[in-house]
Amino acid sequence: MVDDRKLAVLRAIVEDYVSTNEPVGSKALVERHNLGVSPATIRNDMAVLEEQGYITQPHTSAGRVPTDKGYRLFVDRLSQIKPLSGAERRAIESFLAGAVDLDDVVKRTVRLLAQLTRQVAVVQYPVLSSSTVRHIELVPLTDRRVMLVLITNTGRVDQRVIELPEAVDESRVAHLRAMLNACLDGCGLDKVPETVADLPEHVPVEDRPVAAMILSVLLETLVERHDEKIVFAGAANLAAGGDFTVGLRDVLEALEEQVVLMRLLGETSDSAALTVRIGSENPYTGLRGTSIVAAGYGSGDKQLARLGVLGPTRMDYPVTMGAVRAVARYVSQILAAS
Amino acid sequence: MVDDRKLAVLRAIVEDYVSTNEPVGSKALVERHNLGVSPATIRNDMAVLEEQGYITQPHTSAGRVPTDKGYRLFVDRLSQIKPLSGAERRAIESFLAGAVDLDDVVKRTVRLLAQLTRQVAVVQYPVLSSSTVRHIELVPLTDRRVMLVLITNTGRVDQRVIELPEAVDESRVAHLRAMLNACLDGCGLDKVPETVADLPEHVPVEDRPVAAMILSVLLETLVERHDEKIVFAGAANLAAGGDFTVGLRDVLEALEEQVVLMRLLGETSDSAALTVRIGSENPYTGLRGTSIVAAGYGSGDKQLARLGVLGPTRMDYPVTMGAVRAVARYVSQILAAS
DNA sequence: ACTTGGCACTCGGGAACACAGAGTGCCAGA
DNA sequence: TCTGGCACTCTGTGTTCCCGAGTGCCAAGT
């Protein structure tokens, strides 16, 4: 039914359409690729492919365009991820190596990815729950107010100002701080709730309200900030290729909607592998016409979060996938080293 | 030469053009505004205004459109900043009041401003140099590596990982930390360099290389992060109004170019007042056709940074200016309170 | 000196139309 | 199963035409 030549035709159609952005016809196809058969034969194949739903024609008697299903087949079976050139690899490496802290790593990564793929890049901050507590700091601001700073082994720093129920002097704060660090240093963030559960009982009675308040904020911080933070870059690339003159608005909206982005990147996050979501496979309405290529990254074997790019369905999947995979690997390296 | 009625005509043209987005002709003008004269008279006035460069016609025999110079005159002399409604004020207040830390304040502010003005909002993080050191923390990560965390009175937290020239144990780190805090607590950030200048001499000889390293990173942090951080939101609004179908790319690029944004917001930052920069007054090429309305904000009398919106030259200046001013004030309040 | 009505003129934008070109589907023959 | 040929169907483009909104100017009125 779908023999080898038909697959070759589909591949050729995808490749040509991606590079020219115009519906591709049977004649042009045999000219550009040496398929060894005549246009008429191709036409027959195309008719079959269309019936199967892999390609479609914008109007009667125009060339064919791949459908989402066609792209899917292309990605799954017809294409090979294209590795980056040596020069690109070196560029990535040196660019990422210059990062000074986690924020910087993320910022550089997202820019790099955007530039490399000429698409919109999206990077999720490392998920807290798979990291461990490196240090907890309590900084007295006034006598009824302290700042809680949480530092993790991935270099992430979270801060919250806490309004205390009563005035507390420095030494009590110092004591609480010491206690917190003693309990939690090196503790996995997902373990924190159970670890602190009975902590208030080990505290002098008069300190309990304060301790309870601090712990509740600490837990809140862990939960709320869980994986809330996502950054993107390269929105200008959306306006570049002639695609998206319509729908651009929706895409921009989705990009600013952290929740939507989260779901796009994360919904498949059980696997660290390269994930491609094509057009209508996408859960979000405004993102028909866009595809997402994402990969997990993390230090060592622990997966921390995901990153990827978002672009028109009509994108160069082999190259994009290569870039995303490479960047994910390099970021993992960098993070593992710090 | 430019008498009252001509000014009234200019005002009417700006108002009509802003609301309809179509060149406005003499007839429509007398219909919509009761100017008490005939279209022919208006035509004469318009001819003069055009000669003076305040308005122009896209093609011979089309209506008139304000020039940048025309908008400028409108903003300076013909319009009154429109205060927000009570409901809007309350909404702002409650929305900003929910912020938990500085990051959150900034994030909420930028979203609020974007939503309020239906334009792209831009907020610069408070400039470090006008804040003071609240606390400095050194966290040992490994024996040759510490994390430096700098907390300011505005709630800003900066972090840097430092590679030490030699192994250092906890107690030495604790000692250095104590010393740093003793010296710098409450110190204005702009005063830090001179304050720490002779610090290494007060340190045991064997600690000097480490101390010097830490101080140099601290100074770097102050300088580099000086006012580097800017966030924006509402890019989707660009695609909304029919403006910008062309040039959108440039605008998006500018938005991601921190440096450009900085200059746009900051170049007039000597004054805390409301600043409007219209179209070609703008230093950046890609931003012809866009205007910027910005204001300084800060706690108390100290100006910390600037915020504003960026939109098409054809924007509703009175409303936008009102919104920017109001938000700047509320943010200042919130920051002063924390 | 300013305002007004009248009038001829100028464009831009939309509708109607024709036409070339690319592409298809189908059929009969190899 | 492939191929060449042929008739057919579209889209996109260019042309022409016309309407309407708007202008500039002039001469007359206040």
XYZ file of C-alpha atoms (C1' of nucleotides) in Angstrom:
736
model
C 0.000 0.000 0.000
C 2.644 2.456 1.019
C 5.707 1.118 -0.651
C 9.205 2.463 -0.615
C 8.828 4.801 -3.521
C 5.792 6.437 -2.064
C 7.729 7.070 1.090
C 10.529 8.530 -0.961
C 7.990 10.783 -2.643
C 6.654 11.913 0.703
C 10.135 12.646 1.918
C 10.874 14.627 -1.218
C 7.666 16.589 -0.820
C 8.440 17.468 2.770
C 11.975 18.507 1.942
C 10.992 20.624 -1.008
C 8.095 22.238 0.739
C 10.213 23.069 3.734
C 12.843 24.719 1.625
C 10.636 26.533 -0.874
C 7.472 27.179 1.095
C 5.413 26.484 -1.975
C 3.141 23.584 -2.796
C 5.192 21.093 -4.722
C 4.024 19.516 -7.954
C 4.891 16.287 -9.660
C 7.046 17.844 -12.312
C 9.218 19.882 -10.005
C 9.639 16.793 -7.899
C 11.179 14.606 -10.576
C 13.425 17.457 -11.621
C 14.885 18.125 -8.207
C 15.176 14.555 -7.021
C 16.252 11.749 -9.254
C 13.424 9.373 -8.620
C 13.851 7.562 -11.911
C 10.209 7.666 -12.847
C 7.981 10.035 -14.747
C 5.759 12.771 -13.369
C 2.685 10.755 -14.177
C 3.815 7.962 -11.909
C 4.495 10.447 -9.177
C 1.029 11.804 -9.645
C -0.431 8.402 -9.027
C 1.633 8.004 -5.899
C 0.599 11.405 -4.729
C -3.030 10.557 -5.233
C -2.568 7.569 -2.949
C -0.636 9.546 -0.371
C -3.369 12.120 -0.375
C -6.039 9.515 0.117
C -4.083 8.177 3.097
C -3.993 11.654 4.550
C -0.276 12.326 4.358
C -0.491 15.228 1.962
C -3.127 17.607 0.766
C -3.624 20.259 -1.843
C -4.507 23.807 -0.857
C -6.813 24.092 -3.876
C -7.745 21.838 -6.671
C -4.909 21.826 -9.096
C -2.181 23.196 -6.992
C 0.827 21.279 -5.744
C 0.757 19.147 -2.619
C 1.589 20.134 0.916
C 2.350 17.739 3.762
C -0.310 17.316 6.416
C 0.514 16.981 10.083
C 0.231 13.270 9.628
C 2.712 13.501 6.778
C 5.208 15.396 8.871
C 4.749 12.853 11.597
C 5.650 9.996 9.306
C 8.565 11.990 7.994
C 9.910 12.613 11.452
C 9.349 9.102 12.671
C 10.595 7.093 9.751
C 11.959 9.156 6.892
C 14.471 11.500 8.367
C 17.692 11.275 10.252
C 18.609 13.770 12.900
C 21.290 15.947 11.473
C 24.290 16.408 13.740
C 25.780 19.837 14.099
C 28.959 20.827 12.371
C 32.177 20.921 14.309
C 32.252 24.670 14.210
C 28.784 24.843 15.663
C 29.686 22.476 18.439
C 32.680 24.509 19.396
C 30.651 27.677 19.312
C 28.053 26.188 21.632
C 30.630 24.906 24.003
C 32.510 28.129 24.363
C 29.344 30.181 24.581
C 27.886 28.099 27.373
C 31.154 27.735 29.201
C 31.220 31.450 29.904
C 28.161 31.332 32.134
C 28.620 32.555 35.675
C 25.550 31.199 37.423
C 22.345 29.320 36.843
C 20.440 32.334 35.599
C 23.216 32.973 33.195
C 23.287 29.388 31.982
C 19.583 29.478 31.266
C 19.743 32.845 29.594
C 22.640 31.867 27.390
C 21.054 28.571 26.524
C 17.819 30.074 25.364
C 19.561 32.640 23.218
C 21.886 30.117 21.779
C 19.067 27.818 20.853
C 17.090 30.615 19.283
C 20.008 31.722 17.197
C 20.993 28.234 16.201
C 17.559 27.202 15.017
C 16.310 30.596 13.947
C 13.199 29.813 15.871
C 11.658 30.567 19.219
C 13.571 28.817 21.955
C 12.051 27.843 25.275
C 13.907 26.714 28.354
C 12.418 25.537 31.589
C 14.333 26.174 34.768
C 15.612 23.059 36.469
C 12.850 21.511 38.514
C 13.428 21.967 42.183
C 12.177 18.625 43.307
C 15.044 16.720 41.847
C 17.686 18.879 43.454
C 18.897 19.042 47.033
C 19.188 21.769 49.618
C 22.616 23.312 49.699
C 21.946 26.027 52.185
C 19.162 27.914 53.851
C 19.698 31.471 54.924
C 17.544 33.647 57.133
C 18.309 37.329 56.910
C 16.680 39.653 59.423
C 15.285 42.664 57.640
C 13.416 44.284 60.512
C 12.491 42.752 63.818
C 9.266 41.359 62.426
C 10.497 40.428 59.052
C 13.068 38.056 57.671
C 14.108 37.044 54.227
C 14.310 33.346 53.543
C 16.873 32.368 50.913
C 17.020 28.830 49.657
C 20.069 27.683 47.718
C 20.083 24.372 45.887
C 22.885 22.262 44.552
C 21.996 23.255 41.007
C 22.840 26.812 41.903
C 19.303 27.982 41.994
C 18.428 30.604 44.561
C 14.916 31.271 45.797
C 13.926 34.084 48.080
C 10.867 35.052 50.019
C 10.167 37.775 52.514
C 8.359 36.514 55.601
C 6.226 38.619 57.912
C 6.616 37.196 61.386
C 3.813 36.962 63.916
C 6.012 38.529 66.604
C 9.248 40.428 66.985
C 12.299 38.210 66.916
C 15.876 39.174 67.703
C 18.970 38.233 65.788
C 20.095 35.431 68.034
C 16.814 33.603 67.748
C 16.992 33.938 63.994
C 20.526 32.594 64.046
C 19.382 29.676 66.107
C 16.549 28.853 63.756
C 18.865 29.140 60.805
C 21.357 26.742 62.328
C 18.616 24.298 63.082
C 17.168 24.447 59.591
C 20.522 23.902 57.993
C 21.363 21.058 60.312
C 18.153 19.293 59.354
C 17.957 20.058 55.701
C 21.449 20.383 54.321
C 21.787 17.921 51.485
C 18.152 16.940 51.749
C 16.323 16.290 48.478
C 13.730 18.949 47.914
C 11.015 16.379 47.516
C 11.953 15.053 50.945
C 11.737 18.403 52.677
C 8.071 18.203 53.706
C 8.437 14.958 55.629
C 11.763 16.025 57.089
C 10.398 19.197 58.607
C 7.090 17.706 59.664
C 7.970 17.268 63.321
C 10.537 20.001 63.518
C 8.496 22.494 65.560
C 8.475 20.053 68.456
C 12.227 20.260 68.790
C 12.079 23.970 69.194
C 11.622 25.969 72.384
C 7.953 26.633 72.913
C 8.279 30.372 72.507
C 9.819 29.976 69.084
C 7.223 27.647 67.702
C 4.888 30.174 66.081
C 7.826 31.743 64.297
C 9.268 28.423 63.254
C 5.918 27.261 61.981
C 5.528 30.393 59.935
C 8.927 30.025 58.398
C 8.401 26.391 57.590
C 5.069 27.049 55.985
C 6.623 29.662 53.739
C 9.464 27.314 52.956
C 7.044 24.629 51.889
C 5.045 27.113 49.895
C 8.176 28.167 48.091
C 8.957 24.608 47.184
C 5.508 23.920 45.888
C 4.695 27.147 44.149
C 7.992 27.590 42.463
C 8.063 23.965 41.611
C 8.630 24.392 37.918
C 6.983 27.649 37.308
C 9.781 29.423 35.610
C 10.208 29.347 31.893
C 12.003 31.728 29.608
C 11.929 32.151 25.895
C 13.873 34.053 23.271
C 13.853 34.606 19.561
C 10.295 35.807 19.174
C 11.587 37.955 16.343
C 12.189 34.808 14.362
C 8.454 34.276 14.232
C 7.997 37.382 12.187
C 10.871 36.512 9.886
C 9.768 33.639 7.682
C 6.610 34.538 5.843
C 4.674 32.046 7.952
C 2.534 33.216 10.794
C 1.383 36.501 9.433
C -1.869 35.236 10.800
C -1.956 33.504 14.125
C 1.160 35.255 15.270
C -0.883 36.867 17.934
C -1.963 33.547 19.374
C 1.565 32.255 19.384
C 2.880 35.280 21.200
C 0.108 34.927 23.723
C 0.940 31.306 24.326
C 4.568 32.208 24.842
C 3.704 34.608 27.596
C 1.368 32.153 29.226
C 3.751 30.202 31.402
C 1.169 27.564 32.088
C 0.598 26.801 28.445
C 4.305 26.657 27.748
C 4.794 24.362 30.671
C 2.300 21.938 29.336
C 3.777 22.059 25.878
C 7.236 21.244 27.074
C 6.354 19.137 29.997
C 3.452 16.938 29.170
C 5.721 14.324 27.772
C 8.408 14.846 30.327
C 8.375 11.295 31.551
C 10.958 10.652 28.895
C 14.217 12.505 28.575
C 14.253 11.794 24.890
C 13.712 14.098 22.006
C 10.020 14.784 21.596
C 8.350 16.288 18.582
C 4.842 17.543 18.656
C 3.428 18.504 15.326
C 0.684 21.001 14.627
C -2.648 19.622 15.629
C -1.085 17.065 17.949
C -0.752 20.084 20.077
C -3.147 20.523 22.985
C -3.448 24.262 22.661
C -5.814 25.792 20.149
C -3.790 28.826 19.196
C -0.878 26.641 18.292
C -2.217 24.810 15.349
C 0.343 25.418 12.675
C 3.255 25.276 15.061
C 5.422 22.381 16.059
C 7.478 21.847 19.143
C 10.756 20.030 19.372
C 11.807 19.418 22.945
C 14.281 17.405 24.937
C 14.959 16.807 28.586
C 18.193 17.873 30.136
C 19.785 17.247 33.474
C 23.016 16.633 35.243
C 24.056 13.050 35.157
C 21.169 10.653 35.042
C 18.732 12.914 36.825
C 16.478 14.754 34.503
C 16.020 18.289 35.687
C 13.812 19.971 33.142
C 13.128 20.428 29.483
C 14.061 22.770 26.713
C 13.094 23.086 23.107
C 12.038 25.240 20.264
C 8.734 26.236 18.799
C 8.348 26.980 15.136
C 6.091 26.660 12.148
C 4.921 23.165 11.302
C 6.855 23.698 8.139
C 10.276 23.542 9.753
C 13.462 21.692 9.027
C 12.997 18.878 11.514
C 16.317 17.069 11.061
C 18.340 20.197 11.670
C 16.152 21.479 14.460
C 16.170 18.159 16.237
C 19.925 17.998 15.943
C 20.324 21.419 17.449
C 17.922 20.782 20.317
C 19.527 17.488 21.177
C 23.017 18.946 21.073
C 22.143 21.923 23.220
C 20.374 19.723 25.746
C 23.494 17.616 26.048
C 25.831 20.520 26.464
C 23.655 22.151 29.073
C 23.534 18.889 30.955
C 27.309 18.786 30.918
C 27.636 22.314 32.149
C 25.189 21.727 34.951
C 26.832 18.489 35.966
C 30.143 20.288 36.267
C 28.913 22.933 38.651
C 0.399 81.854 12.610
C -0.662 78.871 14.642
C -3.702 80.222 16.368
C -6.071 78.496 18.723
C -8.320 77.054 16.130
C -5.492 75.448 14.243
C -4.388 73.816 17.441
C -7.909 72.594 18.001
C -7.864 71.165 14.512
C -4.611 69.392 15.171
C -5.966 67.960 18.373
C -9.070 66.770 16.590
C -6.996 65.152 13.868
C -4.844 63.312 16.370
C -7.832 62.119 18.342
C -9.734 60.950 15.303
C -6.770 59.303 13.722
C -5.911 57.463 16.896
C -9.391 56.115 17.266
C -10.142 55.276 13.630
C -6.710 54.527 12.202
C -7.695 56.225 8.987
C -6.530 59.481 7.490
C -8.983 62.142 8.554
C -10.511 64.599 6.131
C -11.967 68.034 6.588
C -15.552 66.976 6.279
C -15.410 64.165 8.800
C -13.675 66.544 11.144
C -16.433 69.151 11.278
C -18.997 66.428 11.670
C -17.396 64.728 14.630
C -16.223 67.810 16.466
C -18.286 70.944 16.675
C -15.718 73.415 15.494
C -18.267 75.938 14.313
C -16.702 76.500 10.937
C -17.030 75.006 7.502
C -14.916 72.252 5.935
C -13.316 74.776 3.606
C -11.936 76.722 6.516
C -10.593 73.560 8.030
C -8.932 72.792 4.756
C -7.099 76.075 4.844
C -5.978 75.410 8.376
C -4.851 71.960 7.441
C -2.815 73.326 4.555
C -1.006 75.584 6.998
C -0.506 72.795 9.521
C 0.903 70.644 6.793
C 3.279 73.342 5.698
C 4.477 73.645 9.270
C 5.098 69.926 9.344
C 2.515 68.888 11.904
C 0.466 66.725 9.603
C 0.898 65.058 6.273
C -1.106 63.222 3.674
C -0.252 59.665 2.727
C -1.163 60.404 -0.896
C -2.374 63.425 -2.703
C -6.029 63.729 -1.998
C -6.332 61.577 1.037
C -7.037 62.729 4.556
C -4.340 63.980 6.861
C -2.277 62.040 9.349
C -0.272 63.528 12.210
C 3.496 63.572 11.837
C 5.806 62.854 14.726
C 6.101 66.565 15.182
C 2.338 66.782 15.334
C 2.121 64.122 18.019
C 4.834 65.925 19.904
C 2.864 69.152 19.951
C -0.228 67.215 20.919
C 1.500 65.576 23.836
C 3.216 68.720 25.011
C 0.439 71.224 24.733
C -2.851 69.828 23.583
C -3.587 66.889 25.795
C -4.142 66.244 29.424
C -2.992 63.070 31.076
C -6.040 61.016 31.736
C -6.235 59.650 35.270
C -7.322 56.086 35.781
C -10.757 55.175 36.963
C -11.307 54.217 40.565
C -11.886 50.630 39.622
C -8.611 50.501 37.753
C -6.762 51.974 40.685
C -8.161 49.434 43.042
C -7.328 46.633 40.647
C -3.732 47.797 40.391
C -3.375 48.119 44.084
C -4.678 44.714 44.936
C -2.779 43.065 42.128
C 0.548 44.520 43.163
C -0.067 44.016 46.855
C -0.027 40.261 46.396
C 3.624 40.179 45.381
C 5.914 38.066 47.523
C 9.342 39.305 46.537
C 11.136 41.633 44.176
C 11.014 39.288 41.238
C 7.344 38.941 41.794
C 6.811 42.674 42.026
C 8.564 43.213 38.740
C 6.774 40.373 37.034
C 3.374 41.528 38.204
C 4.119 45.099 37.293
C 5.078 44.334 33.760
C 2.024 42.197 33.189
C -0.241 44.713 34.757
C 1.093 47.492 32.619
C 0.779 45.437 29.471
C -2.788 44.553 30.217
C -3.746 48.036 31.262
C -2.378 49.753 28.185
C -2.833 46.904 25.742
C 0.697 47.538 24.682
C 4.142 46.141 25.283
C 5.269 46.918 28.797
C 8.892 47.200 29.817
C 10.238 47.290 33.343
C 13.801 47.782 34.387
C 14.956 46.138 37.579
C 15.847 48.546 40.323
C 19.340 49.850 39.790
C 21.696 48.443 42.341
C 23.766 51.526 42.830
C 21.035 53.410 44.602
C 20.295 50.626 47.036
C 22.212 49.442 50.056
C 23.661 46.153 51.170
C 21.373 44.256 53.465
C 23.367 41.108 53.770
C 26.195 39.211 52.177
C 26.265 35.469 52.357
C 29.054 33.073 51.492
C 27.967 29.497 51.055
C 30.638 26.815 50.744
C 29.802 24.512 47.874
C 32.995 22.476 47.758
C 36.303 23.272 49.391
C 37.443 25.323 46.439
C 34.187 26.887 45.599
C 31.774 29.194 47.331
C 28.602 30.899 46.328
C 28.387 34.611 46.975
C 24.880 35.893 47.611
C 24.256 39.592 47.819
C 20.977 40.808 49.274
C 19.972 44.456 49.006
C 17.435 46.515 50.865
C 15.168 46.518 47.839
C 14.899 42.776 48.144
C 17.072 42.042 45.203
C 19.256 38.974 45.424
C 22.347 38.430 43.311
C 24.385 35.274 43.233
C 27.682 34.225 41.804
C 29.716 31.077 42.091
C 33.363 31.748 42.863
C 36.237 29.418 42.089
C 38.819 29.871 44.791
C 42.560 29.801 44.200
C 43.028 27.384 47.106
C 41.045 25.075 49.356
C 39.314 26.890 52.177
C 37.550 25.370 55.150
C 34.223 26.382 56.623
C 35.569 28.390 59.487
C 37.635 30.601 57.249
C 34.606 31.188 55.083
C 32.579 32.044 58.157
C 35.219 34.481 59.209
C 35.305 36.172 55.844
C 31.556 36.352 55.801
C 31.442 37.995 59.183
C 34.023 40.483 58.113
C 32.259 41.352 54.906
C 28.985 41.885 56.662
C 30.571 43.949 59.369
C 32.081 46.253 56.771
C 29.320 46.447 54.277
C 26.023 46.074 56.051
C 23.931 49.094 55.196
C 26.538 50.390 52.826
C 25.296 52.039 49.627
C 26.179 49.917 46.650
C 27.897 52.799 44.963
C 30.073 53.124 48.049
C 31.152 49.498 48.114
C 34.284 49.866 45.950
C 35.902 52.470 48.169
C 34.773 50.707 51.311
C 36.428 47.446 50.407
C 39.497 49.014 48.852
C 41.803 48.428 51.824
C 40.004 45.440 53.233
C 42.573 42.767 52.271
C 45.078 44.428 54.580
C 42.937 43.722 57.613
C 42.896 40.052 56.836
C 45.388 37.397 57.895
C 48.046 37.069 55.260
C 47.103 33.528 54.348
C 43.527 34.584 53.564
C 44.398 37.444 51.309
C 44.322 35.683 47.943
C 40.904 34.266 48.762
C 39.589 37.554 50.049
C 40.884 39.373 47.014
C 39.184 36.905 44.736
C 35.891 37.244 46.528
C 36.052 40.996 46.526
C 36.851 41.150 42.856
C 33.841 39.000 42.065
C 31.715 41.128 44.348
C 32.766 44.256 42.525
C 32.201 42.601 39.189
C 28.714 41.651 40.251
C 27.967 45.208 41.186
C 29.236 46.590 37.943
C 28.047 44.002 35.505
C 24.619 43.624 36.914
C 24.397 47.312 37.329
C 21.179 47.775 35.433
C 21.352 44.950 33.030
C 18.080 43.359 33.754
C 14.969 44.302 31.911
C 11.782 42.388 31.361
C 8.915 42.907 29.015
C 5.454 41.511 28.506
C 2.551 41.918 26.168
C 4.329 41.282 22.910
C 1.084 39.765 21.708
C -0.427 43.223 21.787
C 1.870 44.218 18.970
C 0.205 41.791 16.644
C -3.253 42.868 17.705
C -3.909 46.306 16.287
C -3.475 46.311 12.538
C -0.336 48.401 12.914
C 3.050 46.800 12.621
C 2.333 44.121 10.114
C 5.581 45.395 8.745
C 8.397 46.242 11.062
C 7.123 43.898 13.712
C 10.265 41.932 13.314
C 12.434 44.900 14.160
C 10.382 45.710 17.180
C 10.609 42.189 18.532
C 14.324 42.241 17.959
C 14.697 45.451 19.848
C 12.714 44.026 22.722
C 15.103 41.149 23.090
C 18.108 43.379 22.842
C 18.518 44.412 26.434
C 20.983 47.083 25.513
C 18.641 48.805 23.126
C 15.790 48.667 25.586
C 18.008 50.082 28.267
C 18.836 53.041 26.167
C 15.239 53.611 25.245
C 14.094 53.670 28.803
C 17.153 55.068 30.373
C 18.604 57.714 28.212
C 16.453 60.341 29.774
C 16.668 58.878 33.223
C 18.061 62.017 34.763
C 14.466 62.969 35.374
C 11.982 60.847 37.227
C 9.189 62.468 35.284
C 7.014 61.024 32.595
C 8.940 60.915 29.341
C 7.488 60.432 25.903
C 9.614 59.620 22.939
C 7.819 59.689 19.645
C 8.709 57.796 16.503
C 11.745 59.290 14.870
C 12.834 60.965 18.069
C 13.890 57.498 18.824
C 17.587 56.636 18.600
C 17.054 53.151 17.242
C 16.422 52.617 13.558
C 14.053 49.694 13.794
C 11.789 51.647 16.041
C 10.568 54.302 13.735
C 6.834 54.079 13.995
C 6.864 53.289 17.668
C 6.619 55.554 20.647
C 7.773 55.038 24.186
C 6.113 56.351 27.297
C 8.290 55.900 30.345
C 8.524 57.042 33.926
C 10.969 56.611 36.741
C 9.996 54.820 39.877
C 11.633 54.379 43.207
C 11.047 54.140 46.895
C 10.782 57.505 48.509
C 12.768 60.193 46.793
C 15.406 57.865 45.448
C 14.806 56.920 41.895
C 15.560 53.264 41.354
C 14.793 52.561 37.751
C 12.361 53.139 34.953
C 9.362 51.475 33.474
C 7.164 52.188 30.532
C 5.361 50.963 27.504
C 6.192 50.764 23.855
C 3.530 51.024 21.212
C 2.697 52.359 17.797
C 3.209 56.059 17.268
C -0.502 56.118 16.755
C -1.402 55.482 20.374
C -3.718 57.055 22.861
C -1.184 59.171 24.665
C -3.374 60.642 27.404
C -4.577 57.236 28.547
C -1.217 55.554 28.189
C 0.550 58.295 30.070
C -2.014 58.076 32.825
C -1.522 54.360 33.172
C 2.263 54.522 33.179
C 2.307 57.284 35.728
C -0.131 55.494 37.984
C 1.710 52.191 37.843
C 5.029 53.887 38.516
C 3.551 55.463 41.605
C 2.065 52.276 42.934
C 5.235 50.321 42.394
C 7.149 52.991 44.215
C 4.759 52.657 47.125
C 5.061 48.915 47.237
C 8.829 49.052 47.154
C 8.975 51.719 49.810
C 6.904 49.523 52.068
C 9.192 46.526 51.886
C -8.716 89.824 6.548
C -11.062 85.802 7.253
C -14.733 82.590 5.976
C -17.585 80.151 2.756
C -19.629 77.582 -1.151
C -18.598 75.920 -5.595
C -15.960 73.367 -8.792
C -12.500 70.856 -11.177
C -8.893 67.636 -10.297
C -6.397 63.683 -8.344
C -5.663 59.490 -6.537
C -6.479 55.010 -4.159
C -9.086 50.984 -3.834
C -12.417 47.748 -5.387
C -14.906 45.165 -9.068
C -14.913 42.916 -13.404
C -12.354 40.528 -16.685
C -9.136 38.066 -19.295
C -5.117 35.179 -19.520
C -1.093 32.508 -18.798
C 0.915 28.867 -16.158
C 1.208 25.201 -13.182
C -0.802 21.237 -11.828
C -4.094 17.633 -11.803
C -6.949 13.302 -13.250
C -7.743 10.052 -16.351
C -7.143 7.020 -20.210
C -5.102 4.145 -23.498
C -0.940 1.960 -24.799
C 3.643 -0.176 -23.794
C 2.873 -1.221 -13.383
C 4.635 2.679 -15.751
C 4.262 6.292 -19.269
C 2.868 9.959 -22.485
C -0.832 12.662 -23.904
C -4.718 15.490 -23.281
C -8.436 18.082 -21.434
C -9.704 20.521 -17.377
C -9.418 23.475 -13.297
C -7.722 26.433 -10.600
C -4.870 30.658 -8.690
C -2.464 34.636 -9.286
C -1.508 38.583 -11.950
C -2.167 42.303 -14.803
C -5.488 45.540 -17.022
C -9.086 48.435 -17.198
C -12.613 51.067 -15.369
C -15.140 53.631 -12.188
C -16.622 55.514 -7.823
C -15.872 58.301 -3.943
C -13.429 60.836 -0.701
C -10.664 64.482 -0.394
C -8.055 68.291 -1.925
C -6.709 73.106 -3.815
C -8.090 77.127 -5.554
C -11.079 80.902 -6.676
C -14.462 84.305 -6.300
C -17.954 86.123 -3.477
C -19.766 87.312 1.065
C -19.222 89.236 5.818
